[in-house]
mmCIF file of C-alpha atoms in Angstrom:
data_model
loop_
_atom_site.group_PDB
_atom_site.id
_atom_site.type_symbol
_atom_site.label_atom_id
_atom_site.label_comp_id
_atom_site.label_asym_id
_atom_site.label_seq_id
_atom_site.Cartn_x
_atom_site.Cartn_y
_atom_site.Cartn_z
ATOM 1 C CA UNK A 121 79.772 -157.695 108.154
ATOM 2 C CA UNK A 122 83.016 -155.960 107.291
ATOM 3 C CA UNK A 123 83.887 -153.760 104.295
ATOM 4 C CA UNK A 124 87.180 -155.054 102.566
ATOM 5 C CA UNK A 125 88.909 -153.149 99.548
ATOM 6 C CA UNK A 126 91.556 -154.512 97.730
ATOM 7 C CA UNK A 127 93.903 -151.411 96.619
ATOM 8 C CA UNK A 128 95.464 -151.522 93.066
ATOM 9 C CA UNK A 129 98.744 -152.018 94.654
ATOM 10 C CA UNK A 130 97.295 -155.361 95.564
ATOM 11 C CA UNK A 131 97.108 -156.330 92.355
ATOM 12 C CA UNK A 132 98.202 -160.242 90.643
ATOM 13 C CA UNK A 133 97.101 -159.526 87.296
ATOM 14 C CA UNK A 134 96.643 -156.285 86.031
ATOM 15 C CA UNK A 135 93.019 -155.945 86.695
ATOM 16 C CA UNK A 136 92.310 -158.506 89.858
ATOM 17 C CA UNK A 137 93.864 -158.764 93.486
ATOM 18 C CA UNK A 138 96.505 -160.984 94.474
ATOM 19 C CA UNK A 139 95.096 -164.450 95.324
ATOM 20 C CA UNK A 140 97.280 -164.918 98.538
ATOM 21 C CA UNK A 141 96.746 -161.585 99.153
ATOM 22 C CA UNK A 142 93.267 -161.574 99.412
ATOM 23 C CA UNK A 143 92.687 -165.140 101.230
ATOM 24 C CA UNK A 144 94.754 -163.716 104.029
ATOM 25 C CA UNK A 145 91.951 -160.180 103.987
ATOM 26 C CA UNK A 146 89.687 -162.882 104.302
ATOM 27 C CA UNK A 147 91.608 -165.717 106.923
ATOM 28 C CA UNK A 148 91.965 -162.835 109.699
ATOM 29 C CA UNK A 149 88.489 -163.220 110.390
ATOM 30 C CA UNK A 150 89.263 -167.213 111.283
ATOM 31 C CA UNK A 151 91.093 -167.969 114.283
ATOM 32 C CA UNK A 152 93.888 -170.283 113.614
ATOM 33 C CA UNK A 153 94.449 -172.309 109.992
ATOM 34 C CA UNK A 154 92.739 -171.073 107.404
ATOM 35 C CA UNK A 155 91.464 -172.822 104.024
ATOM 36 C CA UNK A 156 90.319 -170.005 101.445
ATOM 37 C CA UNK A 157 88.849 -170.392 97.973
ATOM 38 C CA UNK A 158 88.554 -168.356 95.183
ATOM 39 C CA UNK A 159 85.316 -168.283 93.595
ATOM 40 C CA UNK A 160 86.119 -165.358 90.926
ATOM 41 C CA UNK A 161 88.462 -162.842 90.444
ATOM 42 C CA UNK A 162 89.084 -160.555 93.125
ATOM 43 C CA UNK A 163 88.170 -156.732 91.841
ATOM 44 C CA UNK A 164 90.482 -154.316 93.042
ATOM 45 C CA UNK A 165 89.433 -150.938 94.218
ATOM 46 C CA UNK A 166 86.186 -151.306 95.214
ATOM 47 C CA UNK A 167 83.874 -152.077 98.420
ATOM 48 C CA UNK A 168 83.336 -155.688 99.464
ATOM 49 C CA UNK A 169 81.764 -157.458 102.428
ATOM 50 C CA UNK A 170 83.512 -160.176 104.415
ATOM 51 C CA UNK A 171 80.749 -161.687 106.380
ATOM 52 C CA UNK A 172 79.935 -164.785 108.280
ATOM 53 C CA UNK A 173 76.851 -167.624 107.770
ATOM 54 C CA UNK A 174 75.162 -169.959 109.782
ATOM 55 C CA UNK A 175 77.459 -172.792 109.457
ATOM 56 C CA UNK A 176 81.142 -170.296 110.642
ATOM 57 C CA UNK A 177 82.004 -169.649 107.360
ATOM 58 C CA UNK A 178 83.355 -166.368 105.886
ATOM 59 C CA UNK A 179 82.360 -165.055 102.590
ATOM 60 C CA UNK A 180 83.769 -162.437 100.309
ATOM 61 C CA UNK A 181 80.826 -160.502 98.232
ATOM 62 C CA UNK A 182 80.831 -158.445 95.484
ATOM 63 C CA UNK A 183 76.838 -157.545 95.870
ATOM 64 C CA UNK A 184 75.033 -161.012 95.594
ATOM 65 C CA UNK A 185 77.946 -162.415 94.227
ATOM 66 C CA UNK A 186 80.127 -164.584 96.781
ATOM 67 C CA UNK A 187 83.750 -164.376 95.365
ATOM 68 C CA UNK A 188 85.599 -166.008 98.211
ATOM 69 C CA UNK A 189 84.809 -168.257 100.885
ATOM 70 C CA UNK A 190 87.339 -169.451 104.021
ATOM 71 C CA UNK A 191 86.827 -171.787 107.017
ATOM 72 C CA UNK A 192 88.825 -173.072 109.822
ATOM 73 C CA UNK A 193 91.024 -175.790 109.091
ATOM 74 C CA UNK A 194 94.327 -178.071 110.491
ATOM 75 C CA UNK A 195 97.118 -177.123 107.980
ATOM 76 C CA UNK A 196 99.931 -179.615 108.619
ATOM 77 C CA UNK A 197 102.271 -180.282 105.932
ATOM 78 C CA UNK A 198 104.125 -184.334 105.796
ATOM 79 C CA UNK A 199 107.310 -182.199 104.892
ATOM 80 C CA UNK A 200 108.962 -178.844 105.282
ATOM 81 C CA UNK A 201 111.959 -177.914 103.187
ATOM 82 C CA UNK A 202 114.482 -175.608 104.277
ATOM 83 C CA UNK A 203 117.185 -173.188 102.878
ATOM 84 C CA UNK A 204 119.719 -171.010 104.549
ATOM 85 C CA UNK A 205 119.938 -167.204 103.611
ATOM 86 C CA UNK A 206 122.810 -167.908 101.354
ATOM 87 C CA UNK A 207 120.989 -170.525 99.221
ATOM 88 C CA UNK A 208 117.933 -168.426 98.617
ATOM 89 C CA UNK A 209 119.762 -165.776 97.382
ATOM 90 C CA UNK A 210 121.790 -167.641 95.605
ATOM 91 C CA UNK A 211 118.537 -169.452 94.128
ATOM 92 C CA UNK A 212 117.432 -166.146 93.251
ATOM 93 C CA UNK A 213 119.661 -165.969 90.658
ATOM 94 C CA UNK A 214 118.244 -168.512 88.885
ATOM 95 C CA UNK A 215 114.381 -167.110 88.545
ATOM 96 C CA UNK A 216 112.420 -168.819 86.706
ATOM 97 C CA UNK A 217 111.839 -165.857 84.361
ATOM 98 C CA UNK A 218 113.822 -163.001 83.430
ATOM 99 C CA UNK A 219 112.640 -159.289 83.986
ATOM 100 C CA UNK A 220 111.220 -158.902 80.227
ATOM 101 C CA UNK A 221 109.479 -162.386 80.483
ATOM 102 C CA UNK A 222 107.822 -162.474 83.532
ATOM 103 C CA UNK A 223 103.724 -163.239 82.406
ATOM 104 C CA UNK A 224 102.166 -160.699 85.372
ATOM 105 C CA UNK A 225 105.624 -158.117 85.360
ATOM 106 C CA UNK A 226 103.588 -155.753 88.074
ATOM 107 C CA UNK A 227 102.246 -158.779 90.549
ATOM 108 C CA UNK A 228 102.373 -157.464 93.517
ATOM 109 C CA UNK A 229 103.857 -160.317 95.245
ATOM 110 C CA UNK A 230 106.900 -161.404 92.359
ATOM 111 C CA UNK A 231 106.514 -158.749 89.723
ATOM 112 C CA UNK A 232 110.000 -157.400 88.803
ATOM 113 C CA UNK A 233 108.257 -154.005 87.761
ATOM 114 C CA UNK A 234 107.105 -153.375 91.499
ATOM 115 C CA UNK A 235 109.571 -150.735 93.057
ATOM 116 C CA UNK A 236 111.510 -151.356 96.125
ATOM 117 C CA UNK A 237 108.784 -150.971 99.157
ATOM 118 C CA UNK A 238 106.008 -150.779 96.558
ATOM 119 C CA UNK A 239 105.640 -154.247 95.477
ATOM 120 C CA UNK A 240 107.625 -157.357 97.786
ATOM 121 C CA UNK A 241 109.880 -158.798 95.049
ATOM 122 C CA UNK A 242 109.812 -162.193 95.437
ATOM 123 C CA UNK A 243 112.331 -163.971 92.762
ATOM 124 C CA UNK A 244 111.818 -167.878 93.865
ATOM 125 C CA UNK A 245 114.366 -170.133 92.149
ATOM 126 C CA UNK A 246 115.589 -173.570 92.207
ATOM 127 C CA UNK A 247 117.725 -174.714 94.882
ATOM 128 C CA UNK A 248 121.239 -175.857 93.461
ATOM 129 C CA UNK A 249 120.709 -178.901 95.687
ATOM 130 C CA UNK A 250 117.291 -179.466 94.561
ATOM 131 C CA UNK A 251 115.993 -178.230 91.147
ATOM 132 C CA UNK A 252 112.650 -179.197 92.363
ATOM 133 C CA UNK A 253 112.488 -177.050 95.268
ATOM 134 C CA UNK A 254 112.171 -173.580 95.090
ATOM 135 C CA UNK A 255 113.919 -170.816 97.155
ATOM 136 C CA UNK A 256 113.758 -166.840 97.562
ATOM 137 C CA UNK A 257 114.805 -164.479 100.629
ATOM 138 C CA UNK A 258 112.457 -161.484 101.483
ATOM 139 C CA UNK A 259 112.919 -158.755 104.168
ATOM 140 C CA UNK A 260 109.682 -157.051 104.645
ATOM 141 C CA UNK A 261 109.088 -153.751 104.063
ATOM 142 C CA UNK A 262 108.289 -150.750 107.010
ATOM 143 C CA UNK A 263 105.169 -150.564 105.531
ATOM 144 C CA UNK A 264 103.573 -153.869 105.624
ATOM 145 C CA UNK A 265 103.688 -153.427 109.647
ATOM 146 C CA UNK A 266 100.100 -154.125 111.495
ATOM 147 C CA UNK A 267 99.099 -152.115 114.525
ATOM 148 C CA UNK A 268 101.251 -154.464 116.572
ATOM 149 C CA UNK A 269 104.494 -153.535 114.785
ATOM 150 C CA UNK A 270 104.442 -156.826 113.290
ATOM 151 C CA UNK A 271 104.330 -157.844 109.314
ATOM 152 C CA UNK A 272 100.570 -158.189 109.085
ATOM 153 C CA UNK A 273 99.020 -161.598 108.431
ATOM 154 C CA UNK A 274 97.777 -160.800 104.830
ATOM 155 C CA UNK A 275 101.298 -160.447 103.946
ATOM 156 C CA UNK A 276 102.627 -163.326 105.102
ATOM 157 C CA UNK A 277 99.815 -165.269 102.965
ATOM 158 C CA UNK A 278 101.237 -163.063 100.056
ATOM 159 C CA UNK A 279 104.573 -164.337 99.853
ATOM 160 C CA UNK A 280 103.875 -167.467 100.184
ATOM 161 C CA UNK A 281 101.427 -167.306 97.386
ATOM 162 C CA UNK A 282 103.401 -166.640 93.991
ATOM 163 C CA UNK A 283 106.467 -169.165 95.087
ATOM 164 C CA UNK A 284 103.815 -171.808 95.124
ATOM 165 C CA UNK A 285 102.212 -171.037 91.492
ATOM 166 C CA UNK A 286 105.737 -170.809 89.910
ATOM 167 C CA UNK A 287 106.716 -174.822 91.872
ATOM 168 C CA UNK A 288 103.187 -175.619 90.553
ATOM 169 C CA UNK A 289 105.276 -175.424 87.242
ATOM 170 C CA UNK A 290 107.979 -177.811 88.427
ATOM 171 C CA UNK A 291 107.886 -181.651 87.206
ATOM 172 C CA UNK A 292 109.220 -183.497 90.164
ATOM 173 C CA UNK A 293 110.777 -186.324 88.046
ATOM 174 C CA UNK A 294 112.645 -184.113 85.843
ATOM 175 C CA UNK A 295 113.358 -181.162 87.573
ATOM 176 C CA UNK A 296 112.111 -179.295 84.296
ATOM 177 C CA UNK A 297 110.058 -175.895 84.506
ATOM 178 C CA UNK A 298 107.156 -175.198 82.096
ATOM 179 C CA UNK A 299 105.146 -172.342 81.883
ATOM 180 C CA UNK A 300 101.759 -173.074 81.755
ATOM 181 C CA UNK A 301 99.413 -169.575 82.866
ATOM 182 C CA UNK A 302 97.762 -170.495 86.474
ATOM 183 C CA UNK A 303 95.532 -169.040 88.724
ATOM 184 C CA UNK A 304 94.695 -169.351 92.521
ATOM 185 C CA UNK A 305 92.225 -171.463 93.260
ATOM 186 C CA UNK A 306 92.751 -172.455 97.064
ATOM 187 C CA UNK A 307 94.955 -171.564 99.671
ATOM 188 C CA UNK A 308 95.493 -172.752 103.261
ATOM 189 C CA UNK A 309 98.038 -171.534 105.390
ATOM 190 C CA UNK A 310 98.937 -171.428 109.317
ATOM 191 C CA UNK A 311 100.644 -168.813 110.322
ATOM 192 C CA UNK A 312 102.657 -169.795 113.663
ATOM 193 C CA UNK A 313 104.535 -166.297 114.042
ATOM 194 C CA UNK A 314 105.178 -163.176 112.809
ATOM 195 C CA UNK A 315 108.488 -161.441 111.872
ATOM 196 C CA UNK A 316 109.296 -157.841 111.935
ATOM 197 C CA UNK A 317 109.805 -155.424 109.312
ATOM 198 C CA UNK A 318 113.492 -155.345 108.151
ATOM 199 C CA UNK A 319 113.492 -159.392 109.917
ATOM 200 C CA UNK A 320 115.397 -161.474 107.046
ATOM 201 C CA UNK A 321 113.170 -164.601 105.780
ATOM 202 C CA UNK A 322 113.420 -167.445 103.398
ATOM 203 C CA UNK A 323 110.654 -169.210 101.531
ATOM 204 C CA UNK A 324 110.621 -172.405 100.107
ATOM 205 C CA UNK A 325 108.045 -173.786 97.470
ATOM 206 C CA UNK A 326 107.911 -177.331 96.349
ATOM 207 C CA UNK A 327 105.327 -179.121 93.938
ATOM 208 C CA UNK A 328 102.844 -181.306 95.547
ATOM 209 C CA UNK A 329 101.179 -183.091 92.707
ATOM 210 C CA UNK A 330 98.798 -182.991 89.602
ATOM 211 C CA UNK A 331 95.224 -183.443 89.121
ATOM 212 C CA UNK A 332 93.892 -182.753 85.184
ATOM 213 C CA UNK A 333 94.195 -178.850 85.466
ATOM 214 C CA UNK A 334 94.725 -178.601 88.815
ATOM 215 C CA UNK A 335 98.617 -178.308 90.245
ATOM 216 C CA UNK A 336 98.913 -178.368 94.217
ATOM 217 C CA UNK A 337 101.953 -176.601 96.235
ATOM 218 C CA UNK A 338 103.327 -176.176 99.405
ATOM 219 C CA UNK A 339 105.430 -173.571 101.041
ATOM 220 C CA UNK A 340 106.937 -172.840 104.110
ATOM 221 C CA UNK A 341 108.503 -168.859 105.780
ATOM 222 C CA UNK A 342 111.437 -169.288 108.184
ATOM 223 C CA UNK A 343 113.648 -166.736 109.936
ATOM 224 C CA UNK A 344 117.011 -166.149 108.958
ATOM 225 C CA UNK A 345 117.882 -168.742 112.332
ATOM 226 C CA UNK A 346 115.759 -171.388 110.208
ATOM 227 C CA UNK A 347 112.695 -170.706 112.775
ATOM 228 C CA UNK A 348 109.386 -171.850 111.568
ATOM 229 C CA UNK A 349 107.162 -168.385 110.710
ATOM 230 C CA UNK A 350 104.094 -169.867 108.547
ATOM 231 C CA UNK A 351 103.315 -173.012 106.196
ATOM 232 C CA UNK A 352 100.963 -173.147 103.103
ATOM 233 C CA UNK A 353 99.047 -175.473 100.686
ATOM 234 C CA UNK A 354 98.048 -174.061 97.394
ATOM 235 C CA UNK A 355 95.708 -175.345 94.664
ATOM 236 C CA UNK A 356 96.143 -173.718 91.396
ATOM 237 C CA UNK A 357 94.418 -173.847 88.128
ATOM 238 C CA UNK A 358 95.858 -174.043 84.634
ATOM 239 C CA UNK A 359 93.824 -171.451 82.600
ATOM 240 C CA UNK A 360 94.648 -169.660 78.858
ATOM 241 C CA UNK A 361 96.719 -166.331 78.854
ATOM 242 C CA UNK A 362 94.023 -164.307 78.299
ATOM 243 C CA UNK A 363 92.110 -165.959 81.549
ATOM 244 C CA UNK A 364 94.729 -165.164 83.541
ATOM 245 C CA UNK A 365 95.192 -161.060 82.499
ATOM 246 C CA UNK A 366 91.648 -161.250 82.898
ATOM 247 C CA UNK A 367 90.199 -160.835 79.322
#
């Protein structure tokens, strides 16, 4: 058994952990691809126990109360998009919301209210090529560095996590953006390797499909040479604005 916190920096909404942040807490305890769930809102700033049960899966707990669970799992995605440097950027500009409308402004993954090295500032936005395909570039911070000197894993699952909620949003036949308030449910991801801090990377979202109130997503990291870093799949639920602040 291992005792996980999730700081308040961590945060998605104001009073809960990120959800990608917080699968990949729990996925460096599985070797390889990782499937996480989300059971309940993660609480932020206080002692949890990752632990394993009979069968090799991990659990989150909050006392008696399992809030997470992950496994092993293949995560192999039938496409990958792609973007060069210049196209994320320039799909950047074009961010689904603007500063004063973003729904969770201090998220530590996309929140425009996050400082500079504080939060990661991920601004996904359409690619001018393909409205339903979304785009951002990120250069890690010093400070997300593991012991090896490389981005730790957590973070990678992080910024692949809010790109995914905001394609969720995406109608694939008419390239039209709603914005309907969502919350992690699931989250695979495989991360195949690691950049540096201060390494330039672009993500790429794109919507995967619909089920009643559940909207999948996919996502993919590459290096600024267009190398393959990590892939995702994301399950997200559509909830009421006060579910998702956590009211």
């Amino acid at each position: 058994m291992t005792e996980i916190i999730i700081d308040k920096r961590f945060c998605g909404p104001p009073n809960s952990g990120n959800g990608g942040y917080v699968c990949g807490r729990l996925a460096r305890h599985i070797s390889g691809g990782a499937e996480v769930t989300l059971r309940a809102p993660p609480p932020l700033d206080k002692s949890l126990d990752a632990a394993a049960t009979a069968d090799g899966t991990w659990e989150l707990r909050d006392g008696a109360k399992v809030g997470a669970t992950g496994r092993a799992t293949s995560v192999e995605l039938a496409r990958v998009e792609t973007a060069s440097l210049q196209e994320a950027r320039a799909a950047e500009l074009l961010a689904l919301f603007k500063p004063h409308e973003h729904p969770l402004p201090n998220c530590f993954v996309c929140g425009p209210a996050r400082a500079k090295g504080d939060g990661l500032r991920i601004f996904a936005g359409p690619l001018g090529r393909h409205n339903a395909v979304l785009a951002a570039s990120w250069t890690p911070d010093s400070n997300l560095a593991a012991e090896d000197g490389l981005v730790a894993p957590e973070f990678l699952w992080s910024a692949l996590d809010c790109p995914t909620g905001f394609a969720c949003n995406c109608d694939q036949q008419s390239a039209t953006f709603d914005k309907t308030p969502l919350l992690l449910g699931r989250m695979s991801a495989r991360i195949k390797a690691r950049p540096r801090p201060g390494d330039r990377c672009v993500i790429t979202a794109w919507p995967a499909g619909r089920d009643g109130r559940k909207r999948m997503a996919e996502a993919a990291l590459h290096d600024e040479a267009g190398g393959l870093l990590a892939v995702a799949r994301t399950t997200w639920i559509a909830v009421e604005r006060d579910v998702q602040l956590g009211r």
